[in-house]
Tab-separated table of C-alpha atoms in Angstrom:
chain	number	residue	atom	x	y	z
A	1	ASP	CA	133.931	119.827	183.851
A	2	THR	CA	133.350	119.392	187.426
A	3	ALA	CA	131.034	122.047	188.925
A	4	VAL	CA	132.028	121.681	192.675
A	5	SER	CA	135.199	120.150	193.394
A	6	GLN	CA	137.013	119.088	196.482
A	7	THR	CA	140.484	117.971	197.454
A	8	PRO	CA	141.548	115.401	198.728
A	9	LYS	CA	138.687	112.901	198.405
A	10	TYR	CA	140.250	111.015	201.421
A	11	LEU	CA	142.213	112.358	204.203
A	12	VAL	CA	143.748	109.981	206.989
A	13	THR	CA	145.765	111.684	209.708
A	14	GLN	CA	146.738	111.509	213.277
A	15	MET	CA	145.235	113.349	216.281
A	16	GLY	CA	146.612	116.699	216.872
A	17	ASN	CA	147.489	117.296	213.222
A	18	ASP	CA	146.284	120.342	211.206
A	19	LYS	CA	144.839	119.697	207.926
A	20	SER	CA	143.171	121.575	205.152
A	21	ILE	CA	140.379	120.668	202.626
A	22	LYS	CA	139.903	122.695	199.521
A	23	CYS	CA	136.802	123.669	197.484
A	24	GLU	CA	136.341	125.136	194.207
A	25	GLN	CA	133.329	126.113	192.046
A	26	ASN	CA	133.219	126.982	188.512
A	27	LEU	CA	129.551	127.869	188.516
A	28	GLY	CA	129.965	131.576	189.198
A	29	HIS	CA	127.780	131.265	192.216
A	30	ASP	CA	128.063	133.877	195.066
A	31	THR	CA	127.405	131.506	197.983
A	32	MET	CA	129.454	128.520	199.430
A	33	TYR	CA	128.794	126.167	202.253
A	34	TRP	CA	130.647	123.549	204.363
A	35	TYR	CA	128.607	120.593	205.758
A	36	LYS	CA	129.654	117.643	207.823
A	37	GLN	CA	127.972	114.369	207.611
A	38	ASP	CA	128.627	112.037	210.387
A	39	SER	CA	128.575	108.079	210.603
A	40	LYS	CA	124.733	108.226	210.972
A	41	LYS	CA	124.319	110.263	207.766
A	42	PHE	CA	123.185	113.446	209.427
A	43	LEU	CA	124.008	116.372	207.586
A	44	LYS	CA	124.835	119.648	209.491
A	45	ILE	CA	125.914	122.953	208.118
A	46	MET	CA	129.147	124.395	209.370
A	47	PHE	CA	129.721	127.623	207.574
A	48	SER	CA	128.357	129.621	204.676
A	49	TYR	CA	130.028	132.438	202.905
A	50	ASN	CA	128.369	135.042	200.467
A	51	ASN	CA	130.629	136.986	198.250
A	52	LYS	CA	133.449	136.132	200.697
A	53	GLU	CA	131.617	137.292	203.659
A	54	LEU	CA	130.787	134.833	206.416
A	55	ILE	CA	127.095	134.639	206.782
A	56	ILE	CA	126.376	131.421	208.766
A	57	ASN	CA	128.864	130.380	211.591
A	58	GLU	CA	127.183	127.407	213.394
A	59	THR	CA	128.258	126.211	216.869
A	60	VAL	CA	131.553	124.679	215.469
A	61	PRO	CA	134.604	124.532	217.377
A	62	ASN	CA	136.982	127.293	216.529
A	63	ARG	CA	139.558	124.706	215.589
A	64	PHE	CA	137.647	124.904	212.187
A	65	SER	CA	138.316	127.970	210.109
A	66	PRO	CA	136.921	128.532	206.751
A	67	LYS	CA	138.836	130.771	204.400
A	68	SER	CA	137.622	132.278	201.221
A	69	PRO	CA	140.287	133.787	199.016
A	70	ASP	CA	137.839	134.613	196.350
A	71	LYS	CA	134.135	133.859	195.463
A	72	ALA	CA	135.064	130.563	193.605
A	73	HIS	CA	137.105	128.837	196.658
A	74	LEU	CA	136.024	128.182	200.310
A	75	ASN	CA	138.678	126.103	201.828
A	76	LEU	CA	138.205	124.439	205.409
A	77	HIS	CA	141.300	124.348	207.865
A	78	ILE	CA	141.168	122.225	210.912
A	79	ASN	CA	143.536	122.552	213.686
A	80	SER	CA	144.409	120.045	216.328
A	81	LEU	CA	142.472	117.290	214.905
A	82	GLU	CA	140.291	115.074	217.401
A	83	LEU	CA	138.877	111.548	216.810
A	84	GLY	CA	135.340	113.188	216.674
A	85	ASP	CA	136.280	115.087	213.531
A	86	SER	CA	136.034	112.006	211.503
A	87	ALA	CA	133.307	112.462	209.040
A	88	VAL	CA	132.416	113.237	205.534
A	89	TYR	CA	132.762	117.102	204.647
A	90	PHE	CA	130.974	118.514	201.921
A	91	CYS	CA	131.322	121.774	200.320
A	92	ALA	CA	128.421	123.216	198.248
A	93	SER	CA	127.471	126.419	196.384
A	94	SER	CA	124.330	128.318	195.267
A	95	GLN	CA	123.573	131.300	193.245
A	96	GLU	CA	121.763	133.070	196.164
A	97	VAL	CA	121.602	132.418	199.897
A	98	PHE	CA	119.302	129.767	201.128
A	99	THR	CA	116.423	130.169	198.386
A	100	ASN	CA	118.258	128.457	195.539
A	101	GLU	CA	119.365	124.971	194.675
A	102	GLN	CA	122.947	123.944	196.134
A	103	PHE	CA	125.228	122.087	194.189
A	104	PHE	CA	127.353	119.876	196.302
A	105	GLY	CA	130.926	118.602	195.763
A	106	PRO	CA	131.766	114.885	196.077
A	107	GLY	CA	132.690	114.952	199.673
A	108	THR	CA	135.990	114.494	201.529
A	109	ARG	CA	136.304	111.594	203.985
A	110	LEU	CA	138.231	112.458	206.965
A	111	THR	CA	139.451	109.802	209.241
A	112	VAL	CA	141.382	110.793	212.568
A	113	LEU	CA	143.404	108.048	214.046
B	1	LEU	CA	116.198	123.806	218.591
B	2	ALA	CA	113.399	122.100	216.807
B	3	LYS	CA	114.303	119.155	214.794
B	4	THR	CA	113.341	118.518	211.026
B	5	THR	CA	112.259	114.904	211.255
B	6	GLN	CA	111.561	112.263	208.512
B	7	PRO	CA	110.792	108.653	208.575
B	8	ILE	CA	114.071	106.510	208.752
B	9	SER	CA	113.179	104.365	205.807
B	10	MET	CA	110.590	103.265	203.355
B	11	ASP	CA	110.353	100.360	201.048
B	12	SER	CA	108.577	100.385	197.500
B	13	TYR	CA	108.329	98.411	194.359
B	14	GLU	CA	109.188	99.543	190.804
B	15	GLY	CA	106.227	101.606	189.209
B	16	GLN	CA	104.712	102.746	192.310
B	17	GLU	CA	104.312	106.247	193.653
B	18	VAL	CA	106.206	107.198	196.782
B	19	ASN	CA	105.479	110.021	199.085
B	20	ILE	CA	108.025	110.959	201.679
B	21	THR	CA	107.031	113.371	204.565
B	22	CYS	CA	109.202	115.917	206.387
B	23	SER	CA	108.066	117.610	209.666
B	24	HIS	CA	109.368	121.033	210.269
B	25	ASN	CA	107.332	122.780	212.987
B	26	ASN	CA	109.534	125.847	213.352
B	27	ILE	CA	110.025	126.847	209.765
B	28	ALA	CA	110.653	130.517	209.357
B	29	THR	CA	108.409	132.829	207.332
B	30	ASN	CA	110.802	133.428	204.625
B	31	ASP	CA	112.303	129.980	204.464
B	32	TYR	CA	111.909	127.604	201.422
B	33	ILE	CA	111.768	123.950	201.614
B	34	THR	CA	114.258	121.871	199.507
B	35	TRP	CA	114.549	118.183	198.850
B	36	TYR	CA	117.740	116.441	197.943
B	37	GLN	CA	118.706	112.984	196.899
B	38	GLN	CA	121.760	111.202	198.084
B	39	PHE	CA	123.533	108.135	196.572
B	40	PRO	CA	126.332	106.342	198.442
B	41	SER	CA	129.809	108.091	198.293
B	42	GLN	CA	128.253	111.000	196.572
B	43	GLY	CA	127.192	114.598	197.526
B	44	PRO	CA	123.400	115.260	197.785
B	45	ARG	CA	121.640	116.264	194.612
B	46	PHE	CA	118.950	118.903	194.320
B	47	ILE	CA	115.359	117.480	193.455
B	48	ILE	CA	112.714	120.235	194.208
B	49	GLN	CA	112.113	123.273	196.024
B	50	GLY	CA	108.919	125.065	197.063
B	51	TYR	CA	107.485	127.645	199.299
B	52	LYS	CA	103.820	126.827	199.623
B	53	THR	CA	100.945	124.781	197.854
B	54	LYS	CA	102.424	122.638	195.250
B	55	VAL	CA	105.401	122.373	192.925
B	56	THR	CA	106.092	119.938	190.205
B	57	ASN	CA	109.039	119.536	187.963
B	58	GLU	CA	110.033	116.591	185.508
B	59	VAL	CA	111.213	114.376	188.433
B	60	ALA	CA	108.934	114.908	191.414
B	61	SER	CA	106.138	117.022	193.206
B	62	LEU	CA	106.290	118.811	196.295
B	63	PHE	CA	103.220	119.516	198.326
B	64	ILE	CA	103.130	121.965	201.169
B	65	PRO	CA	100.101	122.489	203.393
B	66	ALA	CA	98.994	126.136	204.403
B	67	ASP	CA	100.656	125.984	207.664
B	68	ARG	CA	104.000	125.040	206.111
B	69	LYS	CA	104.750	122.647	209.031
B	70	SER	CA	105.275	119.757	207.066
B	71	SER	CA	106.028	118.713	203.357
B	72	THR	CA	105.618	115.806	201.222
B	73	LEU	CA	107.907	114.639	198.312
B	74	SER	CA	106.231	112.774	195.801
B	75	LEU	CA	108.060	110.549	193.138
B	76	PRO	CA	106.017	109.071	190.478
B	77	ARG	CA	106.561	105.623	189.480
B	78	VAL	CA	109.889	104.810	191.080
B	79	SER	CA	112.631	102.661	189.572
B	80	LEU	CA	115.529	100.801	191.066
B	81	SER	CA	117.856	103.740	190.397
B	82	ASP	CA	115.741	105.918	192.696
B	83	THR	CA	117.019	103.899	195.788
B	84	ALA	CA	118.750	106.519	197.833
B	85	VAL	CA	118.597	108.617	200.790
B	86	TYR	CA	116.275	111.648	200.478
B	87	TYR	CA	116.718	114.743	202.763
B	88	CYS	CA	114.527	117.846	203.109
B	89	LEU	CA	116.275	121.192	203.972
B	90	VAL	CA	114.591	124.102	205.532
B	91	GLY	CA	115.535	127.027	207.806
B	92	ASP	CA	114.911	127.068	211.480
B	93	ASN	CA	113.564	130.002	213.213
B	94	TYR	CA	115.116	131.469	216.317
B	95	GLY	CA	112.763	134.331	216.532
B	96	GLY	CA	114.320	135.808	213.353
B	97	ALA	CA	117.609	136.432	214.986
B	98	THR	CA	119.594	134.038	213.019
B	99	ASN	CA	119.225	132.562	209.617
B	100	LYS	CA	119.693	128.754	209.994
B	101	LEU	CA	119.720	125.815	207.495
B	102	ILE	CA	118.543	122.520	208.998
B	103	PHE	CA	118.527	119.115	207.055
B	104	GLY	CA	116.081	116.536	208.014
B	105	THR	CA	117.129	113.299	209.381
B	106	GLY	CA	116.961	111.531	206.013
B	107	THR	CA	114.792	108.723	204.565
B	108	LEU	CA	116.245	105.712	202.973
B	109	LEU	CA	114.013	104.711	200.212
B	110	ALA	CA	114.454	101.033	199.062
B	111	VAL	CA	112.909	100.270	195.780
B	112	GLN	CA	112.580	96.558	194.829
B	113	PRO	CA	111.815	94.871	191.460
């Protein structure tokens, strides 16, 4: 069983479109995260949710909106996609906030044309 | 915003001990230091976490000096399969106003036969 799963694995779309990336964890963790990894492999946190409550909201354009329907899911919706949004997006989860190991999903490679 | 910096790359040979350092001058009082390993096309994977002094597990050791402004990941007797990018992860201190998670710039470790 995959601990943290993301769909889709690859996403190719046109500028201006709206898209969503789904994330699910079956570890029973309370905290979930979204990270962006750019072409230079820099990892940057975007959002963090604890028990469905937003606890980290980095300086991310408001075109990005996380949605947590329950503790096991944290989806990322992106409006009006731009070329600069092209990156690999990772979902992760942990039992506690910050002080515990995070389990990462396999990543979603988003390409905006 | 203080950066969390690492050497860009390191080379080693099989069987050697490898030490990778991370500089995090503005680490917050309550922040932990965590190290991750990332293979191509995969999400980062937890290696080790610590707060101060030394932590050891079955795969690595983590050395943290008293001022906690840096940390060193030590990999004993590396093998070819240890070739990967290694990231440190710490919080960043904005004077206690905000919790942050900052990944280091990543170190590409290349292990040769």
